[in-house]
Tab-separated table of C-alpha atoms and ligand atoms in Angstrom:
chain	number	residue	atom	x	y	z
A	262	MET	CA	38.514	42.054	33.523
A	263	ASP	CA	35.987	44.027	35.566
A	264	SER	CA	35.994	42.101	38.869
A	265	GLY	CA	33.272	44.472	40.125
A	266	GLN	CA	30.849	42.751	37.744
A	267	PRO	CA	28.564	40.445	39.796
A	268	VAL	CA	28.796	37.848	37.011
A	269	VAL	CA	32.606	37.850	37.057
A	270	ARG	CA	32.567	37.482	40.869
A	271	ARG	CA	30.112	34.591	40.678
A	272	LEU	CA	32.063	32.807	37.928
A	273	THR	CA	35.481	33.159	39.625
A	274	ARG	CA	34.028	31.986	42.957
A	275	LEU	CA	32.374	28.975	41.329
A	276	ILE	CA	35.575	27.980	39.504
A	277	SER	CA	37.702	28.366	42.646
A	278	GLU	CA	35.265	26.137	44.592
A	279	ARG	CA	34.548	23.478	41.948
A	280	GLY	CA	37.297	23.719	39.333
A	281	PRO	CA	36.700	24.482	35.651
A	282	ILE	CA	33.016	24.706	34.615
A	283	SER	CA	31.241	23.754	31.402
A	284	VAL	CA	30.793	26.299	28.602
A	285	ALA	CA	27.047	25.828	29.164
A	286	ASP	CA	27.317	26.879	32.833
A	287	PHE	CA	29.481	29.857	31.830
A	288	MET	CA	26.923	30.947	29.214
A	289	GLU	CA	23.931	30.456	31.505
A	290	ILE	CA	25.463	32.651	34.228
A	291	ALA	CA	26.824	35.281	31.774
A	292	LEU	CA	23.390	35.743	30.176
A	293	GLY	CA	20.882	34.805	32.844
A	294	ASP	CA	22.322	35.590	36.304
A	295	PRO	CA	19.455	37.491	37.977
A	296	GLU	CA	21.819	40.080	39.488
A	297	GLY	CA	24.278	40.861	36.708
A	298	GLY	CA	23.429	38.624	33.717
A	299	TYR	CA	23.491	40.292	30.310
A	300	TYR	CA	19.746	40.090	29.644
A	301	ALA	CA	18.783	40.699	33.264
A	302	THR	CA	20.464	44.095	33.347
A	303	ARG	CA	19.808	45.775	29.994
A	304	ASP	CA	17.822	46.298	26.827
A	305	PRO	CA	20.541	45.405	24.311
A	306	PHE	CA	18.714	46.113	21.037
A	307	GLY	CA	19.163	48.719	18.300
A	308	VAL	CA	21.867	51.057	16.974
A	309	ASP	CA	22.706	52.368	20.461
A	310	GLY	CA	22.758	48.832	21.881
A	311	ASP	CA	24.750	45.751	20.939
A	312	PHE	CA	22.787	44.152	18.077
A	313	THR	CA	19.623	44.517	16.013
A	314	THR	CA	17.123	41.723	15.468
A	315	ALA	CA	14.664	41.274	12.588
A	316	PRO	CA	11.564	42.626	14.436
A	317	GLU	CA	13.558	45.771	15.306
A	318	ILE	CA	14.579	46.241	11.661
A	319	SER	CA	11.039	46.490	10.306
A	320	GLN	CA	7.401	46.058	11.322
A	321	MET	CA	7.034	43.834	8.224
A	322	PHE	CA	8.762	40.962	9.991
A	323	GLY	CA	6.324	40.721	12.920
A	324	GLU	CA	3.324	41.380	10.677
A	325	LEU	CA	4.207	38.461	8.406
A	326	ILE	CA	4.791	36.175	11.397
A	327	GLY	CA	1.361	37.281	12.678
A	328	LEU	CA	-0.223	36.321	9.362
A	329	TRP	CA	1.621	33.000	9.517
A	330	CYS	CA	0.081	32.398	12.968
A	331	ALA	CA	-3.425	33.320	11.739
A	332	ASP	CA	-3.040	31.010	8.742
A	333	SER	CA	-1.734	28.189	10.973
A	334	TRP	CA	-4.724	28.717	13.320
A	335	GLN	CA	-7.057	28.162	10.361
A	336	ARG	CA	-5.134	25.057	9.255
A	337	ILE	CA	-5.379	23.483	12.727
A	338	GLY	CA	-9.176	23.861	12.589
A	339	ALA	CA	-9.690	27.421	13.925
A	340	PRO	CA	-10.083	26.395	17.611
A	341	GLU	CA	-12.249	28.767	19.696
A	342	GLU	CA	-9.420	29.157	22.151
A	343	PHE	CA	-5.680	28.673	21.624
A	344	ALA	CA	-2.413	29.792	23.229
A	345	LEU	CA	-0.225	32.120	21.197
A	346	ILE	CA	3.111	31.864	22.931
A	347	GLU	CA	6.371	33.638	22.170
A	348	LEU	CA	9.697	32.574	23.666
A	349	GLY	CA	12.351	35.255	24.276
A	350	PRO	CA	10.229	38.215	23.099
A	351	GLY	CA	12.937	40.919	23.515
A	352	ARG	CA	11.260	44.319	23.410
A	353	GLY	CA	7.864	42.833	22.491
A	354	SER	CA	7.960	44.358	18.992
A	355	LEU	CA	7.389	41.075	17.154
A	356	MET	CA	4.292	40.234	19.206
A	357	ALA	CA	2.911	43.797	18.944
A	358	ASP	CA	3.281	43.795	15.135
A	359	ALA	CA	1.952	40.235	14.901
A	360	LEU	CA	-1.162	41.056	16.951
A	361	ARG	CA	-1.908	44.061	14.732
A	362	ALA	CA	-1.812	41.757	11.683
A	363	ILE	CA	-3.808	38.994	13.431
A	364	SER	CA	-6.547	41.525	14.262
A	365	GLY	CA	-7.356	41.471	10.527
A	366	LEU	CA	-8.915	38.086	11.324
A	367	PRO	CA	-11.080	39.031	14.360
A	368	ALA	CA	-12.095	35.450	15.177
A	369	CYS	CA	-8.448	34.440	15.428
A	370	ARG	CA	-7.574	37.447	17.600
A	371	ALA	CA	-10.533	36.674	19.885
A	372	ALA	CA	-9.399	33.059	20.243
A	373	ALA	CA	-5.753	33.894	21.067
A	374	ARG	CA	-4.496	33.786	24.695
A	375	ILE	CA	-1.146	35.557	24.735
A	376	HIS	CA	1.743	34.032	26.709
A	377	LEU	CA	5.365	35.205	26.825
A	378	VAL	CA	8.318	33.176	28.110
A	379	GLU	CA	10.896	35.664	29.385
A	380	ASN	CA	13.359	35.463	32.260
A	381	SER	CA	14.624	39.070	32.181
A	382	ALA	CA	12.736	41.502	34.429
A	383	THR	CA	14.110	44.455	32.408
A	384	LEU	CA	12.810	43.062	29.133
A	385	ARG	CA	9.455	42.113	30.706
A	386	ASP	CA	8.991	45.842	31.426
A	387	ALA	CA	9.741	46.674	27.775
A	388	GLN	CA	7.275	43.978	26.652
A	389	GLN	CA	4.597	45.354	28.974
A	390	ASN	CA	5.001	48.776	27.321
A	391	ALA	CA	4.908	47.410	23.788
A	392	LEU	CA	1.834	45.281	24.517
A	393	ARG	CA	-0.189	47.774	26.552
A	394	GLY	CA	-3.899	47.092	26.064
A	395	HIS	CA	-3.387	43.362	25.459
A	396	ASP	CA	-4.053	40.698	28.056
A	397	VAL	CA	-0.681	38.927	28.471
A	398	SER	CA	0.688	36.256	30.860
A	399	TRP	CA	4.421	35.967	31.536
A	400	HIS	CA	6.325	32.780	32.399
A	401	GLU	CA	9.882	31.805	33.305
A	402	ARG	CA	9.648	28.654	31.196
A	403	VAL	CA	7.215	26.909	28.830
A	404	PRO	CA	3.954	26.739	30.827
A	405	SER	CA	1.458	23.867	30.802
A	406	LEU	CA	-1.214	25.927	28.929
A	407	ASP	CA	-4.113	23.872	30.338
A	408	GLY	CA	-4.122	21.515	27.374
A	409	LEU	CA	-4.987	24.259	24.851
A	410	PRO	CA	-3.798	23.940	21.270
A	411	ALA	CA	-0.838	26.274	20.942
A	412	ILE	CA	1.109	28.220	18.334
A	413	PHE	CA	4.689	28.881	19.482
A	414	ILE	CA	7.014	31.462	17.953
A	415	ALA	CA	10.683	32.090	18.773
A	416	ASN	CA	13.001	34.488	16.955
A	417	GLU	CA	16.647	34.407	18.064
A	418	PHE	CA	15.723	32.538	21.254
A	419	LEU	CA	17.366	29.130	20.730
A	420	ASP	CA	20.771	30.736	20.003
A	421	ALA	CA	20.743	32.262	23.508
A	422	LEU	CA	20.408	28.867	25.220
A	423	PRO	CA	23.594	27.345	26.683
A	424	VAL	CA	25.769	25.002	24.605
A	425	ARG	CA	28.309	22.468	25.769
A	426	GLN	CA	31.513	22.114	23.796
A	427	PHE	CA	33.619	19.002	23.207
A	428	VAL	CA	37.093	18.667	21.743
A	429	LYS	CA	38.437	15.601	19.939
A	430	THR	CA	41.694	14.404	21.514
A	431	GLY	CA	43.155	11.144	20.261
A	432	LYS	CA	40.274	8.736	19.716
A	433	ALA	CA	38.035	10.307	22.372
A	434	TRP	CA	36.004	13.427	23.007
A	435	ARG	CA	36.674	15.551	26.087
A	436	GLU	CA	34.393	18.284	27.317
A	437	ARG	CA	35.851	21.762	26.745
A	438	LEU	CA	35.656	23.680	30.025
A	439	VAL	CA	36.195	27.252	31.197
A	440	ASP	CA	38.896	27.984	33.772
A	441	TYR	CA	40.032	31.241	35.420
A	442	ASP	CA	43.677	32.339	35.296
A	443	PRO	CA	44.238	34.728	38.246
A	444	ALA	CA	47.746	35.736	37.076
A	445	ASP	CA	46.422	37.260	33.858
A	446	ASP	CA	42.897	37.828	35.238
A	447	ILE	CA	41.236	36.094	32.269
A	448	PHE	CA	38.908	33.172	31.617
A	449	THR	CA	40.460	30.467	29.421
A	450	PHE	CA	39.326	27.269	27.703
A	451	THR	CA	40.737	23.979	28.964
A	452	PRO	CA	39.878	20.365	28.048
A	453	ALA	CA	38.510	18.174	30.840
A	454	GLY	CA	41.067	15.747	32.269
A	455	ALA	CA	38.960	12.669	31.617
A	456	ALA	CA	37.715	11.548	28.199
A	457	MET	CA	33.980	10.818	27.810
A	458	PRO	CA	33.518	7.030	27.515
A	459	ASP	CA	30.500	7.305	25.174
A	460	GLY	CA	31.293	10.725	23.743
A	461	PRO	CA	28.739	13.484	23.231
A	462	GLN	CA	25.465	12.327	21.620
A	463	ALA	CA	26.254	13.841	18.221
A	464	GLY	CA	29.756	12.294	18.307
A	465	ARG	CA	28.262	9.213	16.619
A	466	LEU	CA	27.466	11.354	13.543
A	467	LEU	CA	31.047	12.559	13.373
A	468	ALA	CA	33.203	9.463	13.598
A	469	ASP	CA	35.781	10.997	11.226
A	470	ALA	CA	36.349	14.138	13.342
A	471	ALA	CA	40.022	15.167	13.428
A	472	GLU	CA	42.315	15.936	16.368
A	473	GLY	CA	41.356	19.283	17.902
A	474	ASP	CA	37.927	19.471	16.223
A	475	ILE	CA	35.242	21.101	18.330
A	476	LEU	CA	31.673	19.908	18.546
A	477	GLU	CA	28.820	21.835	20.156
A	478	GLU	CA	25.670	20.414	21.674
A	479	SER	CA	22.833	22.192	23.406
A	480	PRO	CA	20.849	19.979	25.797
A	481	ALA	CA	18.805	23.126	26.608
A	482	VAL	CA	17.729	23.530	22.960
A	483	ILE	CA	16.804	19.840	22.675
A	484	SER	CA	14.873	20.014	25.928
A	485	VAL	CA	12.806	23.118	25.084
A	486	VAL	CA	12.096	21.940	21.521
A	487	GLY	CA	11.106	18.552	22.966
A	488	GLU	CA	8.688	20.210	25.412
A	489	ILE	CA	7.107	22.330	22.675
A	490	ALA	CA	6.875	19.399	20.288
A	491	ALA	CA	5.313	17.205	22.998
A	492	HIS	CA	2.678	19.892	23.616
A	493	VAL	CA	1.877	20.165	19.898
A	494	ALA	CA	1.704	16.362	19.576
A	495	ALA	CA	-0.652	16.044	22.571
A	496	HIS	CA	-2.876	19.116	22.188
A	497	GLY	CA	-2.441	20.325	18.589
A	498	GLY	CA	-0.868	23.416	17.137
A	499	ALA	CA	2.355	24.503	15.466
A	500	ALA	CA	5.707	26.127	16.219
A	501	LEU	CA	8.026	28.449	14.314
A	502	PHE	CA	11.740	28.847	15.097
A	503	ILE	CA	13.860	31.486	13.368
A	504	ASP	CA	17.565	31.608	14.085
A	505	TYR	CA	21.063	31.496	12.689
A	506	GLY	CA	22.336	27.989	12.385
A	507	HIS	CA	23.284	25.056	10.206
A	508	ARG	CA	21.142	22.391	8.553
A	509	ARG	CA	23.416	19.430	9.387
A	510	THR	CA	25.333	18.535	12.514
A	511	ALA	CA	28.993	19.355	11.897
A	512	VAL	CA	32.181	20.061	13.804
A	513	GLY	CA	33.159	23.699	14.248
A	514	GLU	CA	33.051	26.364	16.905
A	515	THR	CA	30.182	28.847	16.611
A	516	LEU	CA	30.206	30.249	20.156
A	517	GLN	CA	30.392	34.014	19.692
A	518	ALA	CA	29.988	37.270	21.554
A	519	VAL	CA	29.002	40.718	20.407
A	520	ARG	CA	29.124	44.149	22.003
A	521	GLN	CA	28.200	47.432	20.338
A	522	HIS	CA	27.726	45.596	17.027
A	523	ARG	CA	31.319	44.232	17.086
A	524	PRO	CA	32.482	40.661	17.702
A	525	ILE	CA	34.542	40.094	20.857
A	526	SER	CA	35.946	36.948	22.466
A	527	PRO	CA	33.129	34.978	24.204
A	528	LEU	CA	35.138	34.717	27.456
A	529	GLU	CA	36.299	38.341	27.506
A	530	ALA	CA	33.546	40.242	29.263
A	531	PRO	CA	30.799	38.010	30.702
A	532	GLY	CA	27.666	39.916	31.703
A	533	THR	CA	28.354	42.837	29.372
A	534	CYS	CA	28.118	41.199	25.937
A	535	ASP	CA	25.693	38.862	24.189
A	536	VAL	CA	27.011	35.291	24.003
A	537	THR	CA	25.314	32.931	21.541
A	538	ALA	CA	25.894	29.834	19.430
A	539	HIS	CA	24.497	28.706	16.088
A	540	VAL	CA	21.536	26.340	16.245
A	541	ASP	CA	22.061	22.781	15.001
A	542	PHE	CA	18.775	22.324	13.110
A	543	GLN	CA	19.448	18.629	12.463
A	544	ARG	CA	19.156	18.054	16.214
A	545	VAL	CA	15.982	20.179	16.342
A	546	VAL	CA	14.461	18.016	13.584
A	547	GLU	CA	15.435	14.850	15.508
A	548	ALA	CA	13.861	16.170	18.737
A	549	ALA	CA	10.654	16.978	16.845
A	550	VAL	CA	10.447	13.533	15.242
A	551	ILE	CA	11.064	11.788	18.572
A	552	ALA	CA	8.210	13.801	20.140
A	553	GLY	CA	5.851	12.778	17.319
A	554	VAL	CA	5.363	16.018	15.351
A	555	ARG	CA	6.097	16.854	11.734
A	556	PRO	CA	9.222	18.984	11.123
A	557	LEU	CA	9.084	21.431	8.186
A	558	GLY	CA	12.212	23.111	6.829
A	559	PRO	CA	14.619	24.582	7.690
A	560	LEU	CA	14.314	27.158	4.909
A	561	ASP	CA	16.373	30.282	4.364
A	562	GLN	CA	14.719	33.301	6.011
A	563	GLY	CA	14.842	35.190	2.675
A	564	VAL	CA	12.876	32.440	0.911
A	565	PHE	CA	10.374	32.136	3.760
A	566	LEU	CA	9.631	35.876	4.002
A	567	GLN	CA	9.245	36.204	0.240
A	568	ARG	CA	6.822	33.284	0.185
A	569	LEU	CA	4.802	35.029	2.911
A	570	GLY	CA	4.684	38.170	0.708
A	571	ILE	CA	7.279	40.563	2.136
A	572	ARG	CA	7.855	42.202	-1.262
A	573	GLU	CA	4.134	42.879	-1.677
A	574	ARG	CA	3.928	44.257	1.880
A	575	ALA	CA	6.893	46.553	1.135
A	576	ASP	CA	5.162	47.766	-2.080
A	577	SER	CA	2.040	48.618	-0.116
A	578	LEU	CA	4.000	50.510	2.587
A	579	ARG	CA	5.973	52.371	-0.113
A	580	GLY	CA	2.673	53.708	-1.488
A	581	LYS	CA	2.270	55.791	1.701
A	582	ALA	CA	5.945	56.591	2.357
A	583	ASP	CA	7.967	59.774	1.827
A	584	ASP	CA	11.478	59.630	0.292
A	585	ARG	CA	13.291	58.981	3.568
A	586	GLN	CA	10.799	56.301	4.625
A	587	THR	CA	11.142	54.652	1.195
A	588	ARG	CA	14.929	54.527	1.581
A	589	ASP	CA	14.566	53.009	5.088
A	590	LEU	CA	12.045	50.483	3.821
A	591	ASN	CA	14.291	49.392	0.951
A	592	ALA	CA	17.257	49.054	3.324
A	593	ALA	CA	15.157	46.984	5.773
A	594	LEU	CA	13.951	44.689	2.985
A	595	THR	CA	17.539	44.083	1.852
A	596	ARG	CA	18.656	43.332	5.416
A	597	LEU	CA	15.867	40.850	6.036
A	598	ILE	CA	16.021	38.899	2.757
A	599	GLY	CA	19.361	39.747	1.094
A	600	PRO	CA	21.542	36.664	0.580
A	601	THR	CA	24.609	38.414	2.009
A	602	GLU	CA	22.628	39.786	4.974
A	603	MET	CA	20.081	37.844	7.059
A	604	GLY	CA	18.445	36.092	4.085
A	605	THR	CA	20.542	32.925	4.097
A	606	LEU	CA	22.343	33.043	7.458
A	607	PHE	CA	19.005	32.832	9.258
A	608	LYS	CA	16.909	29.687	8.894
A	609	VAL	CA	13.228	29.116	9.569
A	610	MET	CA	11.836	25.847	10.830
A	611	ALA	CA	8.307	24.827	11.762
A	612	LEU	CA	6.719	21.949	13.657
A	613	SER	CA	3.137	20.878	13.089
A	614	GLU	CA	0.788	18.280	14.439
A	615	GLN	CA	0.977	15.143	12.288
A	616	ARG	CA	-2.385	15.549	10.529
A	617	ILE	CA	-1.339	18.942	9.100
A	618	GLU	CA	0.935	18.361	6.120
A	619	LEU	CA	1.923	21.909	5.263
A	620	LEU	CA	2.113	25.332	6.827
A	621	ALA	CA	2.387	28.703	5.045
A	622	GLY	CA	5.843	29.298	3.599
A	623	PHE	CA	6.666	25.581	3.711
A	624	ASP	CA	4.286	24.596	0.934
A	625	SER	CA	7.026	23.465	-1.404
A	626	LEU	CA	10.500	22.128	-0.876
A	627	SER	CA	13.521	24.389	-1.245
B	802	SAM	C1	18.401	37.770	21.216
B	802	SAM	S1	17.035	38.166	22.181
B	802	SAM	C2	15.747	38.000	20.955
B	802	SAM	C3	14.618	38.929	21.218
B	802	SAM	C4	13.465	38.941	20.238
B	802	SAM	N1	12.941	37.621	19.950
B	802	SAM	C5	13.836	39.645	18.961
B	802	SAM	O1	13.882	38.997	17.925
B	802	SAM	O2	14.061	40.855	19.022
B	802	SAM	C6	16.790	36.777	23.262
B	802	SAM	C7	15.566	36.860	24.137
B	802	SAM	O3	15.427	35.629	24.847
B	802	SAM	C8	15.339	35.902	26.262
B	802	SAM	N2	15.943	34.739	26.930
B	802	SAM	C9	17.211	34.305	26.815
B	802	SAM	N3	17.390	33.167	27.533
B	802	SAM	C10	16.200	32.875	28.098
B	802	SAM	C11	15.735	31.822	28.944
B	802	SAM	N4	16.549	30.835	29.325
B	802	SAM	N5	14.444	31.828	29.324
B	802	SAM	C12	13.614	32.819	28.917
B	802	SAM	N6	13.989	33.857	28.118
B	802	SAM	C13	15.270	33.884	27.717
B	802	SAM	C14	16.090	37.198	26.419
B	802	SAM	O4	15.821	37.853	27.629
B	802	SAM	C15	15.590	37.954	25.173
B	802	SAM	O5	14.272	38.428	25.355
């Protein structure tokens, strides 16, 4: 392992002082450490980077999300002022494409106050470039927004938030921790010595879990969804979450790492690879209901984008495209909606204030 990495130094020091740490602490430091964390130190997107996200595949993605926001603004009563807030905006491409589409409805664009939640200084610079000419406020966490109605969007943000892991041993659950083995110079998983008397929260849903089964829980996801939902319940608005994940809480390990578009072990190279986990949408739905908003979905991304008109948008772009652009456009469409690509792996979920029954894309069950 590269012990020159500030993240590796911080993790080994922490473990030698305190003993094994939670997977959540490991993930938080690996991704977010201000000195050497993965997002703090690089722009990881695109073919030359580590992975490609939907807004980087095609402008169509951000444009359709923009139209979804404009439509949601109308459904919540077209307030004269509202917060349009994106969490984890990456390079800022989604928001730039969305704002171009929203400008087709000038009253909506005029009403929108743009807020970005981003903790990486490097990516804030990229966002500033992409959004030049727009008035934007940045925040480390969900801001209070002065009681304005708000439309929240988050693509591949929840999967970057830390998860805890638990392992079933005998009749009990133990937290799965991360230790450091100096002899082999590697991080390893180890179960906590003591069993959890009440188990993890979702353990109650999984009474029949077998010996060795792993369960993941993200208090950070529940907390941020709860904050957003509480804002929507109190001040009005909507939220849209797009991410890879599962509809029902289930056992299974989804913690993963990727570097240069290839999977690697999540403990192998902290600080230099993206570490994520699948989102448990059942828990997101529960957090929304507890906060008093209406959950919609999750739907498959392919279904959602087709309902918003991605095929029609592709037809219109093809009308102005040369042969190479047409090939790129067709490839992008397949990646975004194809069932063996992002179309079914990625799910889309919305939250709305209680008096709004439906939002665009969620107008029938699937
Ligand atoms: C996988 S990227 C997704 C980027 C973008 N939404 C896209 O689709 O291209 C995750 C984003 O969330 C940001 N992020 C991760 N953890 C965060 C946290 N705890 N607080 C604020 N931003 C965070 C990262 O810096 C990055 O911008």
